Amino acid sequence: MKKQLVYKRFNRFWHWTQAGLIFFLAMTGFEIHGALAFFGFENAVRYHSNAAVVFMVLIVFAIFWHFTTGEWKQYLPTMDNLREQIAYYLDGIFRNAPHPTRKTVLSKLNPLQRLVYLGLKILVIPVMVMSGLLYMYYRYPQKYGIESIKIFNLETVAVFHTIGAFVLVSFVIVHLYLITTGHTLTSNLKAMVTGYEELDEEKK
Amino acid sequence: MKKSLIIFSVIALFLLTAIILQSTRPYQPHPVAELKLKYSKKHVPSVDHSKLAALQVKFTTPEQVTEACNACHTERYKEVMRSSHWNWSREEYIPGRGIRTIGKKNVLNNFCIGTQGNQQSCAKCHVGFGMNNADFSFDNPSYVDCMACHDNSGKYKKAAERGGAPDPTVNLTEIAEHVGQPQRSNCGTCHFYGGGGNNVKHGDLEMSMFDPSKDVDVHMASEGVDLQCTACHVTRNHAMAGKVYSLSSMNRNRSTCEQCHTDRPHNSDVINQHTVKVACQTCHIPVYAKVNATKMSWDWSTAGRLRNGEPYDEDDADGNHAYMSIKGSFVWKKNVEPEYVWFNGTANHYLLGDKVDTNDVIRINSFNGSYDDRDSKIIPVKIHRARQIYDPVNKTLIQPLLFAAQKGEGAFWKDFDWNAAAAAGMKDVHLPYSGTYTFVNTEMYWPINHMVSKKEKTVACAECHRRENGRLAALQGFYMPGRNYNAGVEVAGKVLILLSILGVAGHAAVRVAAGRKRK
């Protein structure tokens, strides 16, 4: 076992900022949805819109970081070990069996994580951003005289945005639980806070 | 090096966010401060009419005053005689019904029902003299009443039941020497008292508006910009902007908030987006009848009860008529929350002689519009509900004869006989009356445009954006955030979250149990 820097400084900054934003956007978003009452509707709308802009700027930063550092390769889906990984969560984990996928700096994610995070990146987040932008700015085309792309009905936009929100909440619940499934109960959490994690030595 | 990169990212994140948020803030094309400046300039008359020799004479008839006006303002009377204030009618295109000449002259309402046959009384609010019956000559220039609108002395008064003639006590010479631009007091004398008393009809136009506080109306408050009616109802050659949809049908010549404020006057884009579908009045007039109550319903079917052979009145707790033998029973309300409808600027009307079924409430006027119609917006309305006289054989609303100078002519207010009043009234309008009558429920729609509140009192977001009991609860068929949701998505989403929690909890439980076993 060797202590290694797994999550670099920007990685952690991005992760925790995003975590905070998703929590805040869910709070304000479900208030706008009429399912919660906390900030008051008008404040909820204002906070949600402003937090959404912060989130989008963060996304631009993250995309830049992923491509300049090559970190995007972490999310390439793979079938290797997928079956074993599923079997681990359904069985091995209860018998204290070793993790089937070895975590390294160059390959931090197991095949299930790769699939789920890729799905978030190329499906859920884009749906949320696009529907969110339409929700916020649906009148802008008309403002500049482009009548043809004026949206007359918010329902479709709102329904997509709501579906995405439910998926994200569900993701967060499972994600929070899976923190506890590292080498020890807290090793994953510590790694995302400090950046360092004890990883198995690579076989030479 | 790495540390400075992170600090740079954080700073850049905040800066970029701030720039984006800043740039979405629209500029205001017509700042309120500029409008205030523009409208604070008071009109200075160019003529002092009391110095004119032609007016320093003893006028004995109101027609003499009009002739004196016309001697200098030689063409003005023609403008008045083209107006609906004079003609009580105008050509209107009614969608689905074509071009009709409609107005007070021939359209019914659900208050005092109609002017026909009752001209002598109703003409108290006609800009003319001598309208004693249906034979009134609409082309006699001497009958134009200039004083009703141009008296600035505040002393002009039209007599009751005298065909529009001034009260005999009025000093005509004094009025003639003190004329000027119309004030709230001129317009209000008729428009605040329509339907036979203060605030009976509109709800948002009543005597408190002669000199309203800012809480009642931000625009007309004398402590504020002190707008007169004609500031918005801009008048050129005696043709006024704006009209009320009790009598008009077309989306033309309207006087709107946007003409001064534009349709994007707010600092917040979210709020500006509302103006695509929501009229300004909807949020900015949270309640109407703020000072004095307005009539919400009128039941004619109870009219005609007599005590010792005499008609009588009864007041409600606030001192408003709850019952009058001549008119029936009323309900009055103060500080009323409007009802809301879609409106595209065109309206339909019940026109005299229209055959209608009584299965539904009969709409005396109704507003066209819907969510899907891109010209429609949600507007606040007062809906006046009534029970009024109807001919079940001919299936028409009845124009009864109400007013007559003496008994025996069939007028309800003298003889209290519905059958005679219906027969006489329908004869006046040349329509058949079967000899049987009943009472039916009717509705009349009045847009609420006045009594604009201070911005602090504006309707709050959550008064509409809420799941239950919102102000717009009656308007369905469109998605409003905070109120609407897709039921299927809602159930699926909740199931998904529940399954996630159960799955995680179950998994954790098995892990804990398995861990114990291993020990």
Coordinates of N, CA and C in Angstrom, one line a residue, chain B residues 272-382:
Chain B
N272 N -40.0 40.2 -16.2 CA -40.3 40.7 -17.6 C -40.9 39.6 -18.5
Q273 N -40.4 38.4 -18.3 CA -40.9 37.3 -19.1 C -42.4 37.1 -18.9
H274 N -42.9 37.5 -17.7 CA -44.3 37.3 -17.4 C -45.2 38.1 -18.4
T275 N -44.7 39.3 -18.9 CA -45.6 40.2 -19.6 C -46.0 39.6 -21.0
V276 N -45.4 38.4 -21.4 CA -45.9 37.8 -22.6 C -47.3 37.3 -22.3
K277 N -47.6 36.8 -21.1 CA -48.9 36.2 -20.9 C -49.7 36.8 -19.8
V278 N -49.1 37.7 -19.0 CA -49.8 38.3 -17.9 C -49.8 39.9 -18.1
A279 N -51.0 40.4 -18.0 CA -51.2 41.9 -18.1 C -50.6 42.5 -16.8
C280 N -50.2 43.8 -17.0 CA -49.6 44.5 -15.8 C -50.6 44.5 -14.7
Q281 N -51.9 44.8 -15.0 CA -52.9 44.9 -14.0 C -53.0 43.7 -13.1
T282 N -52.7 42.5 -13.6 CA -52.9 41.3 -12.9 C -52.1 41.3 -11.6
C283 N -50.9 41.8 -11.7 CA -50.0 41.8 -10.5 C -50.2 43.1 -9.7
H284 N -50.4 44.2 -10.5 CA -50.3 45.5 -9.9 C -51.6 46.0 -9.3
I285 N -52.7 45.3 -9.5 CA -53.9 45.7 -8.8 C -54.4 44.5 -8.0
P286 N -53.8 44.4 -6.8 CA -54.1 43.2 -6.0 C -55.6 43.1 -5.5
V287 N -56.1 44.3 -5.3 CA -57.6 44.4 -4.9 C -58.2 45.6 -5.5
Y288 N -59.5 45.6 -5.7 CA -60.2 46.8 -6.1 C -61.3 47.1 -5.1
A289 N -62.0 48.2 -5.4 CA -63.0 48.7 -4.4 C -62.3 48.9 -3.0
K290 N -61.1 49.6 -3.0 CA -60.3 49.8 -1.8 C -60.9 50.6 -0.8
V291 N -61.7 51.6 -1.2 CA -62.2 52.5 -0.2 C -63.7 52.3 0.0
N292 N -64.5 52.3 -1.0 CA -65.9 52.0 -0.9 C -66.3 50.7 -1.6
A293 N -67.3 50.1 -1.1 CA -67.7 48.8 -1.6 C -68.3 49.0 -3.1
T294 N -68.2 47.9 -3.8 CA -68.8 47.8 -5.1 C -69.9 46.8 -5.2
K295 N -70.8 46.9 -6.1 CA -71.9 45.9 -6.2 C -71.4 44.7 -6.9
M296 N -71.5 43.5 -6.2 CA -71.0 42.3 -6.8 C -72.2 41.5 -7.4
S297 N -73.4 41.6 -6.8 CA -74.5 40.9 -7.4 C -75.8 41.7 -7.2
W298 N -76.7 41.4 -8.1 CA -77.9 42.2 -8.2 C -79.0 41.2 -8.5
D299 N -80.0 41.0 -7.6 CA -81.1 40.1 -7.9 C -82.4 40.9 -8.1
W300 N -82.7 41.0 -9.4 CA -83.9 41.8 -9.8 C -85.2 41.0 -9.3
S301 N -85.1 39.7 -9.1 CA -86.3 38.9 -8.9 C -87.0 39.3 -7.6
T302 N -86.3 39.9 -6.7 CA -87.0 40.3 -5.4 C -87.6 41.7 -5.4
A303 N -87.4 42.4 -6.6 CA -87.9 43.7 -6.6 C -89.4 43.8 -6.6
G304 N -89.9 44.9 -6.1 CA -91.4 45.1 -6.2 C -92.1 44.8 -4.9
R305 N -91.4 44.4 -3.8 CA -92.1 44.3 -2.5 C -92.4 45.7 -2.0
L306 N -93.6 45.8 -1.5 CA -94.0 47.1 -1.0 C -94.4 47.0 0.5
R307 N -94.2 48.1 1.2 CA -94.7 48.2 2.6 C -95.8 49.3 2.6
N308 N -97.0 48.9 3.0 CA -98.2 49.8 3.0 C -98.3 50.4 1.6
G309 N -98.1 49.6 0.6 CA -98.3 50.1 -0.8 C -97.2 51.0 -1.2
E310 N -96.1 51.2 -0.4 CA -95.0 52.1 -0.8 C -93.7 51.3 -1.0
P311 N -92.9 51.8 -1.9 CA -91.6 51.1 -2.1 C -90.7 51.6 -0.9
Y312 N -89.7 50.7 -0.6 CA -88.8 51.1 0.5 C -87.4 50.6 0.2
D313 N -86.4 51.0 1.0 CA -85.0 50.6 0.9 C -84.5 50.0 2.2
E314 N -83.6 49.1 2.1 CA -82.9 48.6 3.3 C -81.4 48.6 3.1
D315 N -80.7 49.0 4.1 CA -79.2 49.1 4.0 C -78.5 47.9 4.6
D316 N -77.3 47.6 4.1 CA -76.5 46.6 4.8 C -75.7 47.2 5.9
A317 N -74.9 46.4 6.6 CA -74.2 46.9 7.8 C -73.3 48.1 7.5
D318 N -72.8 48.2 6.2 CA -71.9 49.3 5.8 C -72.6 50.5 5.3
G319 N -73.9 50.4 5.3 CA -74.7 51.6 4.8 C -75.0 51.6 3.3
N320 N -74.7 50.5 2.6 CA -75.0 50.3 1.2 C -76.4 49.7 1.1
H321 N -77.1 50.0 0.0 CA -78.4 49.4 -0.2 C -78.3 47.9 -0.3
A322 N -79.0 47.2 0.6 CA -79.1 45.8 0.5 C -80.3 45.4 -0.3
Y323 N -81.3 46.2 -0.2 CA -82.6 46.0 -0.9 C -83.3 47.3 -1.3
M324 N -83.8 47.3 -2.5 CA -84.6 48.5 -2.9 C -85.8 47.9 -3.6
S325 N -87.0 48.4 -3.3 CA -88.2 47.9 -3.9 C -88.1 48.0 -5.4
I326 N -87.5 49.2 -5.9 CA -87.5 49.4 -7.3 C -86.5 48.5 -8.1
K327 N -85.5 48.0 -7.3 CA -84.4 47.3 -8.0 C -84.1 45.9 -7.6
G328 N -84.5 45.5 -6.3 CA -84.2 44.2 -5.9 C -83.1 44.2 -4.8
S329 N -82.4 43.0 -4.7 CA -81.4 42.8 -3.6 C -80.0 42.9 -4.2
F330 N -79.1 43.4 -3.4 CA -77.7 43.5 -3.8 C -76.8 42.9 -2.8
V331 N -75.6 42.6 -3.3 CA -74.5 42.2 -2.4 C -73.3 43.2 -2.8
W332 N -72.8 43.8 -1.8 CA -71.7 44.8 -2.0 C -70.4 44.2 -1.3
K333 N -69.3 44.5 -1.9 CA -68.0 44.0 -1.3 C -66.9 45.1 -1.4
K334 N -66.0 45.1 -0.4 CA -64.9 46.0 -0.4 C -63.6 45.2 -0.4
N335 N -62.6 45.9 -0.9 CA -61.2 45.2 -1.0 C -61.4 43.8 -1.6
V336 N -61.9 43.8 -2.8 CA -62.2 42.5 -3.5 C -61.0 42.1 -4.3
E337 N -60.6 40.8 -4.2 CA -59.6 40.2 -5.0 C -60.3 39.9 -6.4
P338 N -59.6 40.4 -7.5 CA -60.3 40.2 -8.8 C -60.4 38.7 -9.1
E339 N -61.2 38.4 -10.1 CA -61.2 37.1 -10.7 C -60.3 37.3 -12.0
Y340 N -59.8 36.2 -12.6 CA -58.9 36.4 -13.7 C -59.3 35.6 -14.9
V341 N -59.2 36.2 -16.1 CA -59.6 35.5 -17.4 C -58.5 35.8 -18.4
W342 N -58.5 35.0 -19.5 CA -57.7 35.2 -20.6 C -58.4 36.2 -21.5
F343 N -57.6 37.2 -22.1 CA -58.3 38.2 -22.9 C -57.3 38.6 -24.0
N344 N -57.9 38.6 -25.2 CA -57.0 39.1 -26.4 C -57.4 40.4 -26.9
G345 N -58.3 41.1 -26.2 CA -58.7 42.4 -26.6 C -60.0 42.5 -27.4
T346 N -60.6 41.3 -27.7 CA -61.9 41.3 -28.4 C -62.9 40.7 -27.4
A347 N -64.1 41.2 -27.6 CA -65.2 40.7 -26.7 C -66.4 40.4 -27.5
N348 N -67.3 39.6 -26.9 CA -68.6 39.3 -27.5 C -69.7 40.0 -26.6
H349 N -70.8 40.1 -27.1 CA -71.9 40.8 -26.3 C -73.2 40.0 -26.6
Y350 N -74.1 40.1 -25.5 CA -75.4 39.7 -25.8 C -76.1 40.9 -26.4
L351 N -76.6 40.8 -27.6 CA -77.2 41.9 -28.3 C -78.7 41.7 -28.2
L352 N -79.5 42.8 -28.1 CA -80.9 42.7 -28.0 C -81.5 41.8 -29.0
G353 N -82.4 40.9 -28.6 CA -83.0 40.0 -29.5 C -82.3 38.6 -29.7
D354 N -81.0 38.5 -29.2 CA -80.3 37.3 -29.3 C -81.1 36.2 -28.5
K355 N -81.3 35.0 -29.1 CA -82.0 33.9 -28.4 C -80.9 33.1 -27.7
V356 N -81.1 32.9 -26.4 CA -80.2 32.1 -25.6 C -80.9 31.2 -24.7
D357 N -80.2 30.0 -24.4 CA -80.7 29.1 -23.5 C -80.3 29.4 -22.1
T358 N -81.1 29.0 -21.2 CA -80.8 29.4 -19.8 C -80.1 28.2 -19.0
N359 N -79.7 27.2 -19.7 CA -79.0 26.1 -19.0 C -77.8 26.6 -18.4
D360 N -77.1 27.5 -19.1 CA -75.9 28.1 -18.5 C -76.2 29.5 -18.1
V361 N -75.3 30.1 -17.4 CA -75.4 31.5 -17.0 C -75.3 32.3 -18.4
I362 N -76.1 33.3 -18.5 CA -76.0 34.1 -19.7 C -75.0 35.1 -19.6
R363 N -74.1 35.2 -20.5 CA -73.0 36.2 -20.4 C -73.4 37.4 -21.2
I364 N -73.6 38.5 -20.5 CA -74.0 39.8 -21.1 C -72.8 40.3 -22.0
N365 N -71.6 40.1 -21.5 CA -70.5 40.3 -22.4 C -69.5 39.2 -22.0
S366 N -68.6 38.8 -22.9 CA -67.6 37.8 -22.6 C -66.4 38.1 -23.4
F367 N -65.3 37.7 -22.7 CA -64.0 38.1 -23.3 C -63.4 36.9 -24.1
N368 N -62.9 37.2 -25.3 CA -62.2 36.1 -26.0 C -60.8 36.0 -25.6
G369 N -60.3 34.8 -25.7 CA -58.9 34.6 -25.3 C -58.6 33.2 -24.7
S370 N -57.4 32.8 -24.8 CA -57.0 31.5 -24.2 C -55.5 31.5 -24.1
Y371 N -55.0 30.5 -23.4 CA -53.5 30.4 -23.2 C -52.8 30.2 -24.6
D372 N -53.5 29.5 -25.5 CA -52.8 29.2 -26.8 C -52.8 30.3 -27.7
D373 N -53.7 31.3 -27.5 CA -53.8 32.5 -28.3 C -52.6 33.4 -28.0
R374 N -51.7 33.7 -28.9 CA -50.5 34.5 -28.6 C -50.8 35.9 -28.3
D375 N -52.0 36.4 -28.6 CA -52.4 37.8 -28.3 C -53.1 37.9 -26.9
S376 N -53.3 36.8 -26.3 CA -54.0 36.8 -25.0 C -53.1 37.0 -23.8
K377 N -53.6 37.7 -22.9 CA -53.0 37.8 -21.6 C -54.0 37.6 -20.5
I378 N -53.5 37.2 -19.3 CA -54.4 37.1 -18.1 C -54.7 38.5 -17.6
I379 N -55.9 38.8 -17.5 CA -56.3 40.1 -16.9 C -57.2 39.9 -15.7
P380 N -57.2 40.9 -14.8 CA -58.1 40.9 -13.7 C -59.4 41.4 -14.1
V381 N -60.5 40.8 -13.6 CA -61.8 41.3 -13.9 C -62.7 41.3 -12.6
K382 N -63.7 42.2 -12.7 CA -64.8 42.1 -11.7 C -65.9 41.4 -12.5

